Each structure stands twice: as C-alpha cells, then as structure tokens.
Short mmCIF file of C-alpha atoms in Angstrom, two decimals:
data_model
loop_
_atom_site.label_atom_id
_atom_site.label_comp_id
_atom_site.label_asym_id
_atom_site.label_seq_id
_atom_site.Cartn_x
_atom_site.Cartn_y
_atom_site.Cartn_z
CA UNK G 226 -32.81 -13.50 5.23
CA UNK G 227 -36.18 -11.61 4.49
CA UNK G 228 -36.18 -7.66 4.54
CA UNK G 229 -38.35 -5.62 6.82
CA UNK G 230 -40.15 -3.45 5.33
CA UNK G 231 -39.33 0.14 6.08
CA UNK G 232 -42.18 1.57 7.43
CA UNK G 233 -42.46 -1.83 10.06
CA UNK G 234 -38.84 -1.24 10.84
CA UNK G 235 -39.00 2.18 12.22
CA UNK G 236 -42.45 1.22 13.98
CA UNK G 237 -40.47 -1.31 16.05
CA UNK G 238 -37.94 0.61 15.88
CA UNK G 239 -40.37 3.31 18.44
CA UNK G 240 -41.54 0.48 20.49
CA UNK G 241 -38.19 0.57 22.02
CA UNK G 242 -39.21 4.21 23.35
CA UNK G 243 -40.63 1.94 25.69
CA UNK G 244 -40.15 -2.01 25.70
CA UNK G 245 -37.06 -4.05 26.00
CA UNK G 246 -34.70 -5.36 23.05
CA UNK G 247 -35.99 -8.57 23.74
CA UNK G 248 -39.12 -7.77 23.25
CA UNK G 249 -38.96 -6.44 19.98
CA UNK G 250 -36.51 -9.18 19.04
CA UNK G 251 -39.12 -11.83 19.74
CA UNK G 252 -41.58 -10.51 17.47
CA UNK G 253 -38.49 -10.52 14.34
CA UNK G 254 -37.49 -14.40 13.60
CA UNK G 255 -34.08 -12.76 11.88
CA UNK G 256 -32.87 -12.79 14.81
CA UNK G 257 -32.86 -16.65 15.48
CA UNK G 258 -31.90 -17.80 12.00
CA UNK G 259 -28.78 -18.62 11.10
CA UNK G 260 -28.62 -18.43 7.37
CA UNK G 261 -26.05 -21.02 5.95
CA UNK G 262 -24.61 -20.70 2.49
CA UNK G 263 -23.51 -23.60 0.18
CA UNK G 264 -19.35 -23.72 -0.32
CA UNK G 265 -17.91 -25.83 -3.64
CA UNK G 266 -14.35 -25.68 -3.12
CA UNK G 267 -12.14 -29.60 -2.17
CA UNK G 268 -11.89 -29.43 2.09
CA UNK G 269 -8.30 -29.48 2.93
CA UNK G 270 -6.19 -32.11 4.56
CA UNK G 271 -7.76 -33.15 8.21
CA UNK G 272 -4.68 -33.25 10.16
CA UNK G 273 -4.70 -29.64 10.82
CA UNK G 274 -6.50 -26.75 10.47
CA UNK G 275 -5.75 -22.90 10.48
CA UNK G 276 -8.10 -20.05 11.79
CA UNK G 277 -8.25 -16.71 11.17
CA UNK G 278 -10.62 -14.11 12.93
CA UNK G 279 -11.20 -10.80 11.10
CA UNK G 280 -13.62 -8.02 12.25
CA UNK G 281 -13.96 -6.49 8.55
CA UNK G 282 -15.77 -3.53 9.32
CA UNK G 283 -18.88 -3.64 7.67
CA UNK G 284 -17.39 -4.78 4.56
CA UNK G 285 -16.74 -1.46 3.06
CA UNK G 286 -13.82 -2.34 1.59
CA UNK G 287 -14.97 -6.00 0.68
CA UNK G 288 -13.35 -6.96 -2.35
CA UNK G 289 -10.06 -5.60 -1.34
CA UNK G 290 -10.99 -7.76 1.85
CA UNK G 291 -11.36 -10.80 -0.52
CA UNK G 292 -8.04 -10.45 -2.33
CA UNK G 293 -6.24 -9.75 0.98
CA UNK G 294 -7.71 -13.22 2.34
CA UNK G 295 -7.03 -15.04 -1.15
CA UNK G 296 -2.85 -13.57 -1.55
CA UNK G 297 -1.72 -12.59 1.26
CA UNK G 298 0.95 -15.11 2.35
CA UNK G 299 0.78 -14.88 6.13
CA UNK G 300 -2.69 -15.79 5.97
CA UNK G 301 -2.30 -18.76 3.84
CA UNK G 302 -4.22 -21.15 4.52
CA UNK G 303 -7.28 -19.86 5.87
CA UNK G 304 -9.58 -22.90 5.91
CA UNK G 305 -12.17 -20.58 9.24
CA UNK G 306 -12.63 -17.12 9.25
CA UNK G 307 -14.58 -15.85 12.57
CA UNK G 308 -15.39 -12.55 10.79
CA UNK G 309 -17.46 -9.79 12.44
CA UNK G 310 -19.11 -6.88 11.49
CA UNK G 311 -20.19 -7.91 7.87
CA UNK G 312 -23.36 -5.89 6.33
CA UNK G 313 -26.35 -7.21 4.30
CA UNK G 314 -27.70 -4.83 2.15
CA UNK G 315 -26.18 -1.46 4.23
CA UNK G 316 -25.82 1.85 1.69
CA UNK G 317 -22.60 2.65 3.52
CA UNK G 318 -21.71 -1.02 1.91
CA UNK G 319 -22.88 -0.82 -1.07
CA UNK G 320 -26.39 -2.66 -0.42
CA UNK G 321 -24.08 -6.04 -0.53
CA UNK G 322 -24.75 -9.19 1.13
CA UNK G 323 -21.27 -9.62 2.58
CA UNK G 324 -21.33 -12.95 3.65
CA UNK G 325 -22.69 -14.59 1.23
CA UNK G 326 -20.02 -12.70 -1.68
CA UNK G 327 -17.19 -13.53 0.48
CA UNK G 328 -18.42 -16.95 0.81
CA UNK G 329 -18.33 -17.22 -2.69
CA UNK G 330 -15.33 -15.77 -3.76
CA UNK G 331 -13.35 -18.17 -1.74
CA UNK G 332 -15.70 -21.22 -2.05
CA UNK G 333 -16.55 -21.60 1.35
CA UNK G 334 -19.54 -22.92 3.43
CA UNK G 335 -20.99 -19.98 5.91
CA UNK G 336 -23.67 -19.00 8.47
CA UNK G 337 -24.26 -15.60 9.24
CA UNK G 338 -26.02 -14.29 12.29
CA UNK G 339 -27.92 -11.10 12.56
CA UNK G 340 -26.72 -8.63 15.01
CA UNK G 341 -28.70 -5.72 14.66
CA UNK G 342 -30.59 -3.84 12.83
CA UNK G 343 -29.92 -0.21 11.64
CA UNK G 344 -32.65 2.45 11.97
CA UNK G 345 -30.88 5.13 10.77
CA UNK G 346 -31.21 3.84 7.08
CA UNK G 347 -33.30 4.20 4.14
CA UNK G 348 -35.99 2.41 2.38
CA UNK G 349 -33.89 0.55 -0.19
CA UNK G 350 -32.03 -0.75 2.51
CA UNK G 351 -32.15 -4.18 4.86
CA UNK G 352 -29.67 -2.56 7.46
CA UNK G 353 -28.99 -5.98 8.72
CA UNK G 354 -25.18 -6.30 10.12
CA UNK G 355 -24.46 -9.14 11.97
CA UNK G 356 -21.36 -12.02 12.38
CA UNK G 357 -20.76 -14.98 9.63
CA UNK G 358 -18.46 -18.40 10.27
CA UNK G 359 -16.97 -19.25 6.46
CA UNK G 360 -15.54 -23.00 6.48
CA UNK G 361 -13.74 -25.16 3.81
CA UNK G 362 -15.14 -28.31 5.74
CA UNK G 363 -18.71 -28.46 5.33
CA UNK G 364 -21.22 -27.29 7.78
CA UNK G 365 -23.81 -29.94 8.93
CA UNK G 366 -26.08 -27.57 12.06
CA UNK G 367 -25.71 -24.24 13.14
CA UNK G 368 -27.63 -22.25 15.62
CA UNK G 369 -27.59 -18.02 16.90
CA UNK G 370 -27.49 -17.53 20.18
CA UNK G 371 -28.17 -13.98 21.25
CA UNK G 372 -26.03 -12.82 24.59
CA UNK G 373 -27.18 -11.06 27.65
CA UNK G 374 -27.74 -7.54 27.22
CA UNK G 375 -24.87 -5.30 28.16
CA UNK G 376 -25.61 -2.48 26.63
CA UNK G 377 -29.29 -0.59 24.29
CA UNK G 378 -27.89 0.33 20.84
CA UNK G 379 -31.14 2.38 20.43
CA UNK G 380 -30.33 4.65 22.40
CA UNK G 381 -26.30 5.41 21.10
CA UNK G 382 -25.79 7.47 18.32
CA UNK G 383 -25.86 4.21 15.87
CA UNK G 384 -29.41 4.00 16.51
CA UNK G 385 -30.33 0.13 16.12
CA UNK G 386 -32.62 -3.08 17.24
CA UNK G 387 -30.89 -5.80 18.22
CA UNK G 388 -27.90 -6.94 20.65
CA UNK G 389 -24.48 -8.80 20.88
CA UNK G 390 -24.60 -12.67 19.14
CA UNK G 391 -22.83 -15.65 18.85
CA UNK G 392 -22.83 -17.86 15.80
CA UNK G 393 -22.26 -21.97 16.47
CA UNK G 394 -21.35 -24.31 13.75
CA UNK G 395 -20.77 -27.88 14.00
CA UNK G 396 -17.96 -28.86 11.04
CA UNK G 397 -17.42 -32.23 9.46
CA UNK G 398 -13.53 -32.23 9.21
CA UNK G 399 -13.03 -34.99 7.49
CA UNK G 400 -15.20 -37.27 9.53
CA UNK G 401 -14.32 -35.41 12.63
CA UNK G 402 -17.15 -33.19 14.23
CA UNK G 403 -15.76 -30.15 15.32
CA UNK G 404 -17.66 -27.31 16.97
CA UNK G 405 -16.77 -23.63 16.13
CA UNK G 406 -18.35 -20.00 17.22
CA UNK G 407 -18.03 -16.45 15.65
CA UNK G 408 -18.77 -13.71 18.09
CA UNK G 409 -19.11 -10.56 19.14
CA UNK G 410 -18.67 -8.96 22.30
CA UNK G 411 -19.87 -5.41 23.57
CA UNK G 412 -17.53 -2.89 23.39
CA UNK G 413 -19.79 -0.67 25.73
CA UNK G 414 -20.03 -2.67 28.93
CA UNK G 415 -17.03 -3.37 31.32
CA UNK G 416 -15.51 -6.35 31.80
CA UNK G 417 -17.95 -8.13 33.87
CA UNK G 418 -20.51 -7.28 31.29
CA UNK G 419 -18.05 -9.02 28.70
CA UNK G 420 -17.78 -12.02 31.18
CA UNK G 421 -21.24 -12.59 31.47
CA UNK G 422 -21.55 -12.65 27.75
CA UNK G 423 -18.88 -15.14 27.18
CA UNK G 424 -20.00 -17.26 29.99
CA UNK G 425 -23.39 -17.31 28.17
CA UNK G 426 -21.12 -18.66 24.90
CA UNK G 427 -19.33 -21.01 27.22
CA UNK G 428 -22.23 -22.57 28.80
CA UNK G 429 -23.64 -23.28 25.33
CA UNK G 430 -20.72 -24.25 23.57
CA UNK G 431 -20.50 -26.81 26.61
CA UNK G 432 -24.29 -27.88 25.64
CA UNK G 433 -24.27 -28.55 21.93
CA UNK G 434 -20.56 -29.14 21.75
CA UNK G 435 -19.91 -31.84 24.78
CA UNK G 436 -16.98 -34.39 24.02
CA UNK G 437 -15.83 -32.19 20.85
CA UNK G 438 -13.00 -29.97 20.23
CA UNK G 439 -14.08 -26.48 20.14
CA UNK G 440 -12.61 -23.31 18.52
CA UNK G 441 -14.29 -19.96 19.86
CA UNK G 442 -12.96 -16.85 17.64
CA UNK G 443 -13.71 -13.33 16.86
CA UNK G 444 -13.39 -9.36 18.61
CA UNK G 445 -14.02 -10.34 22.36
CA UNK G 446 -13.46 -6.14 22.46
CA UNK G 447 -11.00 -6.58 25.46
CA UNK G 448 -10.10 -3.37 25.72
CA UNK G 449 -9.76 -3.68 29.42
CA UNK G 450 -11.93 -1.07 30.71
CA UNK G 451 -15.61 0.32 30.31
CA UNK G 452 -16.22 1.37 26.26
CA UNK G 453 -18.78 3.84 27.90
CA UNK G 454 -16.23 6.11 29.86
CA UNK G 455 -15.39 8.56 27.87
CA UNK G 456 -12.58 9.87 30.34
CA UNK G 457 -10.70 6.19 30.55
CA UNK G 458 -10.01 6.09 27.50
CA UNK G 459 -8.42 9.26 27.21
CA UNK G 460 -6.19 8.59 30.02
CA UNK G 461 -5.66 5.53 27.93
CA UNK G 462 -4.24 7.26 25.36
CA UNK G 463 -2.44 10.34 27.24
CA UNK G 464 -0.71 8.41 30.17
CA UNK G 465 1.81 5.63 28.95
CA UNK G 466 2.53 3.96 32.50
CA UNK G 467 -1.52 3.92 32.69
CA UNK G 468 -1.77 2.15 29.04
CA UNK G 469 0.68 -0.41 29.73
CA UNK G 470 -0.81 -1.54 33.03
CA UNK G 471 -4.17 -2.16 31.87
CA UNK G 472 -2.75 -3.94 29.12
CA UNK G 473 -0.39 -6.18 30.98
CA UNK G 474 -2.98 -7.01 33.54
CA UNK G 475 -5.64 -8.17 31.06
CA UNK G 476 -6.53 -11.03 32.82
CA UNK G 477 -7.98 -9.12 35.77
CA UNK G 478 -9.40 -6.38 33.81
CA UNK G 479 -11.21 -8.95 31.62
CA UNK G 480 -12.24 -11.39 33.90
CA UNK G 481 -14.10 -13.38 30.47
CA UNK G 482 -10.72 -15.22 30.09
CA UNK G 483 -10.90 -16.77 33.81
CA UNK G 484 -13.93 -17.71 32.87
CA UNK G 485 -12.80 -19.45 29.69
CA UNK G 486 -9.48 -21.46 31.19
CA UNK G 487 -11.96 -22.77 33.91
CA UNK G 488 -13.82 -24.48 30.67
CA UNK G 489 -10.92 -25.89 29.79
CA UNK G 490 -9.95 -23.39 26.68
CA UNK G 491 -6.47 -21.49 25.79
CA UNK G 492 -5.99 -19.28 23.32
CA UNK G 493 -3.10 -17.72 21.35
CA UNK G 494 -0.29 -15.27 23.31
CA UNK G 495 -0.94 -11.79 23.73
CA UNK G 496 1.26 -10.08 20.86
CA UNK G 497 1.05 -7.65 18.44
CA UNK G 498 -2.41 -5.45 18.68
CA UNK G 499 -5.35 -5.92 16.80
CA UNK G 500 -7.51 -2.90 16.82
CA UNK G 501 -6.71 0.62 15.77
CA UNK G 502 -9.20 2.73 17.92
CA UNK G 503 -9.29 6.20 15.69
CA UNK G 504 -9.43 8.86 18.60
CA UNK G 505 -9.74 13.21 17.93
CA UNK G 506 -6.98 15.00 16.46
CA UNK G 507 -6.47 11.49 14.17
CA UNK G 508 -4.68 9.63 16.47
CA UNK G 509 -5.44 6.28 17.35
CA UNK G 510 -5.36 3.80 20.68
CA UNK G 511 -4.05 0.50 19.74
CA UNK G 512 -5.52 -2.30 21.53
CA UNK G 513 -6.02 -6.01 21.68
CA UNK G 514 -9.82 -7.33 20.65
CA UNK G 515 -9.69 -10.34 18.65
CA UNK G 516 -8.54 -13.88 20.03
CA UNK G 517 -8.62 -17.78 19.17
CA UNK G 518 -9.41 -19.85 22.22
CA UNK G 519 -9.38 -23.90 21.62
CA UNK G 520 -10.61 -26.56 23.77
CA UNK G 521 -9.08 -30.24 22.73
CA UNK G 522 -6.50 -29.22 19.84
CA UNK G 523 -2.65 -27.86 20.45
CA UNK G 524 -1.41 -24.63 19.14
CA UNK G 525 1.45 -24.65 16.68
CA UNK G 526 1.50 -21.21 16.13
CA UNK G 527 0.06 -17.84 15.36
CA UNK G 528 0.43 -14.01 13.76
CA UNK G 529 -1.30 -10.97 14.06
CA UNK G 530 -1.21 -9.70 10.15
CA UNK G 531 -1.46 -5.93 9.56
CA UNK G 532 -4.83 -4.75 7.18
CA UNK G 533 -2.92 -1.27 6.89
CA UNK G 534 -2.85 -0.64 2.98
CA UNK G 535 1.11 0.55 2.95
CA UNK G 536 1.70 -3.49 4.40
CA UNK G 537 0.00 -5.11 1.57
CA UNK G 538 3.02 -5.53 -0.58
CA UNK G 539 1.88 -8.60 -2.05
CA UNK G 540 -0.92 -7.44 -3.80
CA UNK G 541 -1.55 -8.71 -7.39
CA UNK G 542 -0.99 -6.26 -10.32
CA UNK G 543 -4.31 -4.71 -11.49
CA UNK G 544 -6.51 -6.36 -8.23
CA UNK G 545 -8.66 -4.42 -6.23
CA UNK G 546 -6.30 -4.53 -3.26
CA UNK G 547 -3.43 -3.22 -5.57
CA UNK G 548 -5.62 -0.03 -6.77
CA UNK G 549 -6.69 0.81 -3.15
CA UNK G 550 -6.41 3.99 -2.37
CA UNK G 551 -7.19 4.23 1.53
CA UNK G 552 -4.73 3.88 4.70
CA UNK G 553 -6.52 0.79 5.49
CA UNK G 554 -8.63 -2.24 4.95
CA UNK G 555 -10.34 -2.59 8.34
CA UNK G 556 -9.32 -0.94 11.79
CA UNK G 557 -8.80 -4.25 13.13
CA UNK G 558 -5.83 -6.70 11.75
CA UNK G 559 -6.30 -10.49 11.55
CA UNK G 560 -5.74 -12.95 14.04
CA UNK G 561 -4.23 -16.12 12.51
CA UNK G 562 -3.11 -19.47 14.34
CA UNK G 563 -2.63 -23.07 13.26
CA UNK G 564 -4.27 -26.11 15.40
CA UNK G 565 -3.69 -29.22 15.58
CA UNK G 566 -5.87 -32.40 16.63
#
C-alpha cells in the first residue's frame, strides 16, 4: 500500500479543520484497497475449522505475538485470525508492516484494510494502522468496506484521517466458499452507534456472501456504554453492583447483537473477559470486546486465552516470547472457537 508523502498527509490532514472524513477519504484510494498477501503453507483438513480473533495492539510486541500464535497450545490450531489494530510502518512499531510479517511467519494468506491514518507521526513514517484477515485456505476476493461514522478521530487526542472498517474475504475451504470479516468497531460511540455499524457489516455480508456460511470476528468494543463518558466508566470501575449489571444485560446495552441473531448469526458464550482497559492509579476495567458470530456452521467449542506474560508458560527456551520482559502481550486476550460445517 503506497505511502503518503508527509507534507500531503498533514495538508489533508488540515482539510479536516473543515470538511468531512469522507471527504478526505475519497480523495486517498488506501482507503478502498484491500491489500492481499500470498500464504505457502498445506490448508488444513476441510471438515472443520478454528478461529481466533486477536486485537494485537499495534503490533508492538509482534514477534512475541508470532510465537504466542505458533506454541501456545490453547490456540492450536489457528487456521483465521480476525486481528485488529496491526501497524504498517508506525515508529511506535518499529516502522513494520505487521500484516504482511505475521502473514509470513505462519504461512498464511491475508488482506489488510486501512483504518486510519496517524497525523501525529513523522516523515519516515506511513502511519497506516488498520485490520488484516490471515487464512490457511486461500483467499480468492476481498473487499474494505468503511462503516458509518460514529465518531472524528481528528479531533481526539490520537489525531488521525480515517474511520472504523470492515475487511471481507471470500475463502476456498477446500472447495467450499466461505465468507469471513475482520472488524473493528468504535469504542467512542454508544451502542446504537455500534449497531449501526454492524448493521452496515450485516447488510453487506448478506450482499456478497448470500447462500454461504459466514464467520464475522474481531473487537466489536462492547463495552456496554458510551467510550466518550468519561464519568461511566468510572462508575464502572468504582461501583460493583453497577459493573455487573451492565455486563449481564449486554444484550440491551449493545443492541448490535439483536441486530445480528435477526441475520441469522450466533456467536460464542459470554465467558471469561477479553480486554484489560488500563484506568489512573494502574488499575484496570476488565471487559468483554472481541466475539465470533457464525451464520451456517455449529459451535463445538471455545476459550478466551490470556496474552498476560506471567500465563505464557509454554514459551520455547531462547524465543522472543520466553525473553519478554513486559506484563503483557496485548491488552486484549484471544478469542478462540472451533466450527463446524
């Protein structure tokens, strides 16, 4: 995907002083491609498959990431990752192309979708940070479909062109067409904002998918309430009875998932939490983000797998997972689940 030069960036970058997202967007063709990357490794048996969604944030940690996915034995297999939040060339990543590395340290076929852009970056840098779909079964069309806005990232603190995304991918599973999305909703909208978004991925999925089996994965960022209100979610975190409420009535908080069972789609049981939201005075909200929904294939079963270093007890002798140093690899965990046809 083709860098911007700097100077453009930050010129469209001011343009959004006083035009629309969309605007801008239209004049970048980033943000329509979906940039697919070649896999090489034997796809797996067709009876099956198992899914794993990990928001990886931003690939800092990336090749601990890697030798997570490749060891660690509740995630085994992996043959999709939804991942979100993966960098291409970022300096807080180290100027990596995420996607395509992870793609090819585990041999897999990918698309990545830009997300946004980051202003508040250098010259050397691309600043692109988007969403990716990595298969062992062989990608034959993808497409990016950008969601209604629910929220202007130029004006937040991460100062940025762009919006929320969904990446589709149609899979050839062994003869079998199979449609599959990676995405990404707002965290700063409530959760008719998130609805809207995810009926905007529904109605598509519906479109390009019709008659298939579908899997829909990634950080839906249900965190039942508004990811602008600052005072929510410190009564989130200070009142127990409060906490436990919202998260026991997701369903009418997040309104996305009535919208999703009236497509025809389940998903895996609410369990363990997913996200780690770091809060002042280091302590964190735990909440549940990240979710498999299927439409025509049965659930056998499913984990939420902990990215905190001190539960990576597997890791291989002299890896880069093994010499990590830090409390943890992302601040979400992974969502894994096995599906049947």
């Amino acid at each position: 995907m083709e860098k911007i030069d700097w100077v453009l960036r930050n010129a469209l970058g001011r343009r959004l002083e006083c035009e629309s997202q969309a605007q801008v967007m239209d004049d970048l063709p980033q943000f329509s491609q979906a940039k697919c990357i070649a896999g090489r490794a034997a796809p797996p048996p067709a009876d099956q498959l198992c899914a794993a969604v990990f928001n990886i944030e931003r690939g800092v940690q990336l090749y601990e990431s890697i030798d997570f996915l490749k060891d660690c034995p509740a995630l085994q297999p992996a043959d999709l990752i939804f991942a979100n939040e993966l960098d291409d060339g970022c300096a807080r990543s180290g100027l990596r192309d995420n996607t395509r590395l992870l793609a090819e340290a585990l041999g897999m076929y990918a698309v990545f979708g830009l997300e946004f852009i980051e202003l508040n970056t250098g010259p050397d840098e691309k600043g692109y940070h988007g969403n990716a779909l990595l298969s062992r079964w062989p990608i034959t069309w993808a497409e990016v479909l950008r969601l209604p806005e629910a929220y202007n990232w130029y004006f937040d603190r991460q100062k940025r062109i762009g919006g929320r995304c969904a990446v589709f991918a149609r899979l050839d599973v062994g003869g079998r067409a199979l449609g599959a999305v990676s995405v990404h909703l707002e965290n700063r909208t409530d959760g008719i904002g998130r609805r809207r978004q995810m009926q905007a991925v529904l109605d598509e999925a519906e479109r390009v998918f019709a008659g298939l089996p579908v899997i829909i994965g990634g950080d839906l960022n249900t965190n039942t309430f508004d990811g602008r209100d600052r005072d929510i979610i410190g009564k989130m975190a200070d009142d127990p009875v409060f906490y436990r409420a919202h998260l026991d009535g997701m369903a009418v908080y997040e309104p996305l998932f009535e919208a999703a069972a009236a497509a025809g789609y389940r998903w895996q049981d609410a369990g363990p939490m997913t996200r780690r939201k770091p809060l002042p005075g280091g302590r964190t909200l735990e909440l549940q983000l990240d979710w498999i929904l299927q439409r025509g294939l049965r659930l056998e079963e499913s984990r939420v797998v902990s990215t905190r270093r001190a539960d990576c007890t597997f890791a291989r002798a002299g890896s880069a997972l093994a010499d990590f140093q830090g409390q943890e690899l992302s601040d979400h965990n992974v969502v894994w689940a096995r599906l049947v046809f």
